[in-house]
Amino acid sequence: MLPNRPDFPMHVSVEQAREMLAALLPAPGTEIVPLGQARGRTLAADLAARVSHPSATESALDGIAARAADTLTAAAAAPVRLRVVGESRAGVPFGGTVGPGECVRIYTGAPLPRGADAICPVEQLSEDGPDHVLLARPASPGDVRHEGGDFRSGEVVLRAGQPFTPPRVALAAALGHAEVPVRGRLRVALLSTGDEVVEPGLPLRPGQVYDSNRFGLQAMLEECGCEVLALGHAPDSPEALTGAIAAAGGADVLLTSGGVSMGKYDFMRDLLLERGKVAFWKVRMRPGGPALLGGWNGLPVFGLPGNPVSSLVVFQVIVRPALTGQPVQTLRLRAATPFRGLPDKMAFWRGILREGQVHDYGKQGSGVLRSLSEANALVVVPEGGAVRAGEDVDVVLL
Ligand code: AMP
Ligand code: MG
């Protein structure tokens, strides 16, 4: 039972909830992983380039390399004629020097030969016998990629704390790193609760619901680079919950869904009150208000509400940033429709981005599961605020 005067904070702000959870998590160590396993992990140290890119000044397209000054008068009516003295291809440079009136056939990524300073694309050339070409336009210095134009050897290009997106994995490879330092993975135990919650694939009796949270949360945890200790599902009984929580022993944090609200069968809060401790209960947000933070024998426990929309939103704006150390990314966008505010809660309304504006998704009930798939944004309305159509608003992409 909730005490008359609880000795833990209630109705904390979203930011307080995030900070209190982060404070209970262990500091992540560092691991060295092969680059092929870096996707989704967080870089633990700055990464400097081991080489310059491009490693030499090279051609950006297929054509000929020439001296720009030789080609200035080239025009369709009066083409310039150049003698072909060799070839430079990617990985096999031309060894000589391009002299006046000369050129070298060159291909994308091939080093620009000595003497040449411009490229004429193959589309603007015509052959004039085996050893000569005719140019209908002046060669362009802009079709050259300069040595180190992308990055220079020794330059810090990736920073500690950046998540490894696919483009950053590619960039780390280009910098010359076969292995990279990443933050250690947090081990997160995951438990669904609820007598009515059933494994998908089994028959569903009236009043029951398939366990969508377990799958959604597991996918989100994996996306955050966490190691998931899947505890499955526990019914609504203090004994069953106690057993399930005990199984989370080796984890860094336990994430539960359901059973944190005001109902008679919501046992999580009272269990933590009696047998562990409660750090806060309830967050000033909608959806997701009843979220709970506590501890059990030194194991931090974060209780997400059972409503699938609430659990997703709480995960996105509180749990994910605490687990990854990355702030919630927001965009500032024009609201195409109004979004209402709540006097003492931060609202995260589901929205749809269309043509650079965000529209109200419509059905904002926290049980409207399909909204998780059909909406692609959360519109953030601060406590006491309201957004009129045409105003700018913060948006979290889903
Ligand atoms: P609770 O937070 O336990 O009161 O649950 C709130 C609502 O979310 C109820 O309608 C539950 O049936 C539903 N719910 C709880 N857990 C899950 C789950 N794992 N998957 C889908 N729905 C759930
Ligand atoms: Mg329940």
mmCIF file of N, CA, C and O in Angstrom, residues 29 32 55 65 67 72 87 98 116 120 182 189 213 244 254 266 289 345 351 373:
data_model
loop_
_atom_site.group_PDB
_atom_site.id
_atom_site.type_symbol
_atom_site.label_atom_id
_atom_site.label_comp_id
_atom_site.label_asym_id
_atom_site.label_seq_id
_atom_site.Cartn_x
_atom_site.Cartn_y
_atom_site.Cartn_z
ATOM 1 N N GLY A 29 32.086 0.363 -19.314
ATOM 2 C CA GLY A 29 33.511 0.184 -19.596
ATOM 3 C C GLY A 29 33.770 0.361 -21.079
ATOM 4 O O GLY A 29 32.901 0.800 -21.827
ATOM 5 N N ILE A 32 37.131 -3.362 -27.132
ATOM 6 C CA ILE A 32 37.605 -3.196 -28.505
ATOM 7 C C ILE A 32 36.880 -4.245 -29.349
ATOM 8 O O ILE A 32 36.902 -5.428 -29.000
ATOM 9 N N SER A 55 44.158 9.749 -50.921
ATOM 10 C CA SER A 55 45.576 9.623 -50.568
ATOM 11 C C SER A 55 46.450 10.371 -51.569
ATOM 12 O O SER A 55 47.608 10.668 -51.292
ATOM 13 N N ALA A 65 43.058 13.437 -68.531
ATOM 14 C CA ALA A 65 43.685 14.467 -67.698
ATOM 15 C C ALA A 65 44.585 15.282 -68.607
ATOM 16 O O ALA A 65 45.305 14.713 -69.449
ATOM 17 N N ARG A 67 46.416 19.597 -69.347
ATOM 18 C CA ARG A 67 46.784 20.896 -68.774
ATOM 19 C C ARG A 67 45.640 21.844 -69.127
ATOM 20 O O ARG A 67 45.374 22.087 -70.312
ATOM 21 N N LEU A 72 41.638 25.761 -73.095
ATOM 22 C CA LEU A 72 40.767 26.921 -72.855
ATOM 23 C C LEU A 72 39.933 27.324 -74.062
ATOM 24 O O LEU A 72 38.807 27.806 -73.912
ATOM 25 N N GLU A 87 47.989 6.244 -69.696
ATOM 26 C CA GLU A 87 46.753 5.942 -68.977
ATOM 27 C C GLU A 87 47.028 5.992 -67.467
ATOM 28 O O GLU A 87 48.098 5.568 -67.019
ATOM 29 N N VAL A 98 52.624 14.900 -68.036
ATOM 30 C CA VAL A 98 51.835 15.356 -69.183
ATOM 31 C C VAL A 98 52.415 16.692 -69.663
ATOM 32 O O VAL A 98 52.471 17.658 -68.906
ATOM 33 N N ALA A 116 49.454 17.493 -65.330
ATOM 34 C CA ALA A 116 48.024 17.726 -65.602
ATOM 35 C C ALA A 116 47.379 18.425 -64.404
ATOM 36 O O ALA A 116 47.783 18.212 -63.267
ATOM 37 N N CYS A 120 38.815 16.315 -68.466
ATOM 38 C CA CYS A 120 37.716 16.482 -69.426
ATOM 39 C C CYS A 120 36.936 15.177 -69.459
ATOM 40 O O CYS A 120 37.519 14.113 -69.703
ATOM 41 N N VAL A 182 34.620 0.746 -28.228
ATOM 42 C CA VAL A 182 33.196 1.086 -28.041
ATOM 43 C C VAL A 182 32.843 0.954 -26.565
ATOM 44 O O VAL A 182 33.523 0.253 -25.806
ATOM 45 N N ALA A 189 17.823 -6.854 -18.199
ATOM 46 C CA ALA A 189 16.840 -7.932 -18.068
ATOM 47 C C ALA A 189 15.470 -7.362 -18.408
ATOM 48 O O ALA A 189 15.172 -6.207 -18.077
ATOM 49 N N ASN A 213 4.677 -5.857 -25.833
ATOM 50 C CA ASN A 213 5.739 -5.054 -25.217
ATOM 51 C C ASN A 213 7.079 -5.772 -25.212
ATOM 52 O O ASN A 213 8.117 -5.170 -25.472
ATOM 53 N N ALA A 244 10.660 -13.860 -10.622
ATOM 54 C CA ALA A 244 11.180 -13.342 -11.894
ATOM 55 C C ALA A 244 12.266 -12.302 -11.641
ATOM 56 O O ALA A 244 13.294 -12.283 -12.323
ATOM 57 N N LEU A 254 16.898 -3.970 -14.542
ATOM 58 C CA LEU A 254 15.723 -4.758 -14.933
ATOM 59 C C LEU A 254 14.656 -3.798 -15.444
ATOM 60 O O LEU A 254 14.345 -2.797 -14.791
ATOM 61 N N ASP A 266 -1.819 -4.407 -9.603
ATOM 62 C CA ASP A 266 -0.546 -3.789 -9.971
ATOM 63 C C ASP A 266 0.397 -3.893 -8.772
ATOM 64 O O ASP A 266 0.371 -3.053 -7.868
ATOM 65 N N GLY A 289 2.476 8.114 -17.719
ATOM 66 C CA GLY A 289 2.510 8.651 -16.361
ATOM 67 C C GLY A 289 2.943 7.714 -15.244
ATOM 68 O O GLY A 289 3.738 8.112 -14.388
ATOM 69 N N LYS A 345 1.633 18.237 -17.123
ATOM 70 C CA LYS A 345 2.298 17.087 -17.754
ATOM 71 C C LYS A 345 2.914 17.508 -19.067
ATOM 72 O O LYS A 345 2.353 18.341 -19.788
ATOM 73 N N GLY A 351 2.351 11.938 -33.995
ATOM 74 C CA GLY A 351 2.148 12.789 -35.159
ATOM 75 C C GLY A 351 2.656 12.109 -36.422
ATOM 76 O O GLY A 351 3.317 11.064 -36.362
ATOM 77 N N SER A 373 2.820 2.023 -35.384
ATOM 78 C CA SER A 373 3.345 1.754 -36.712
ATOM 79 C C SER A 373 2.994 2.872 -37.686
ATOM 80 O O SER A 373 3.777 3.213 -38.559
#
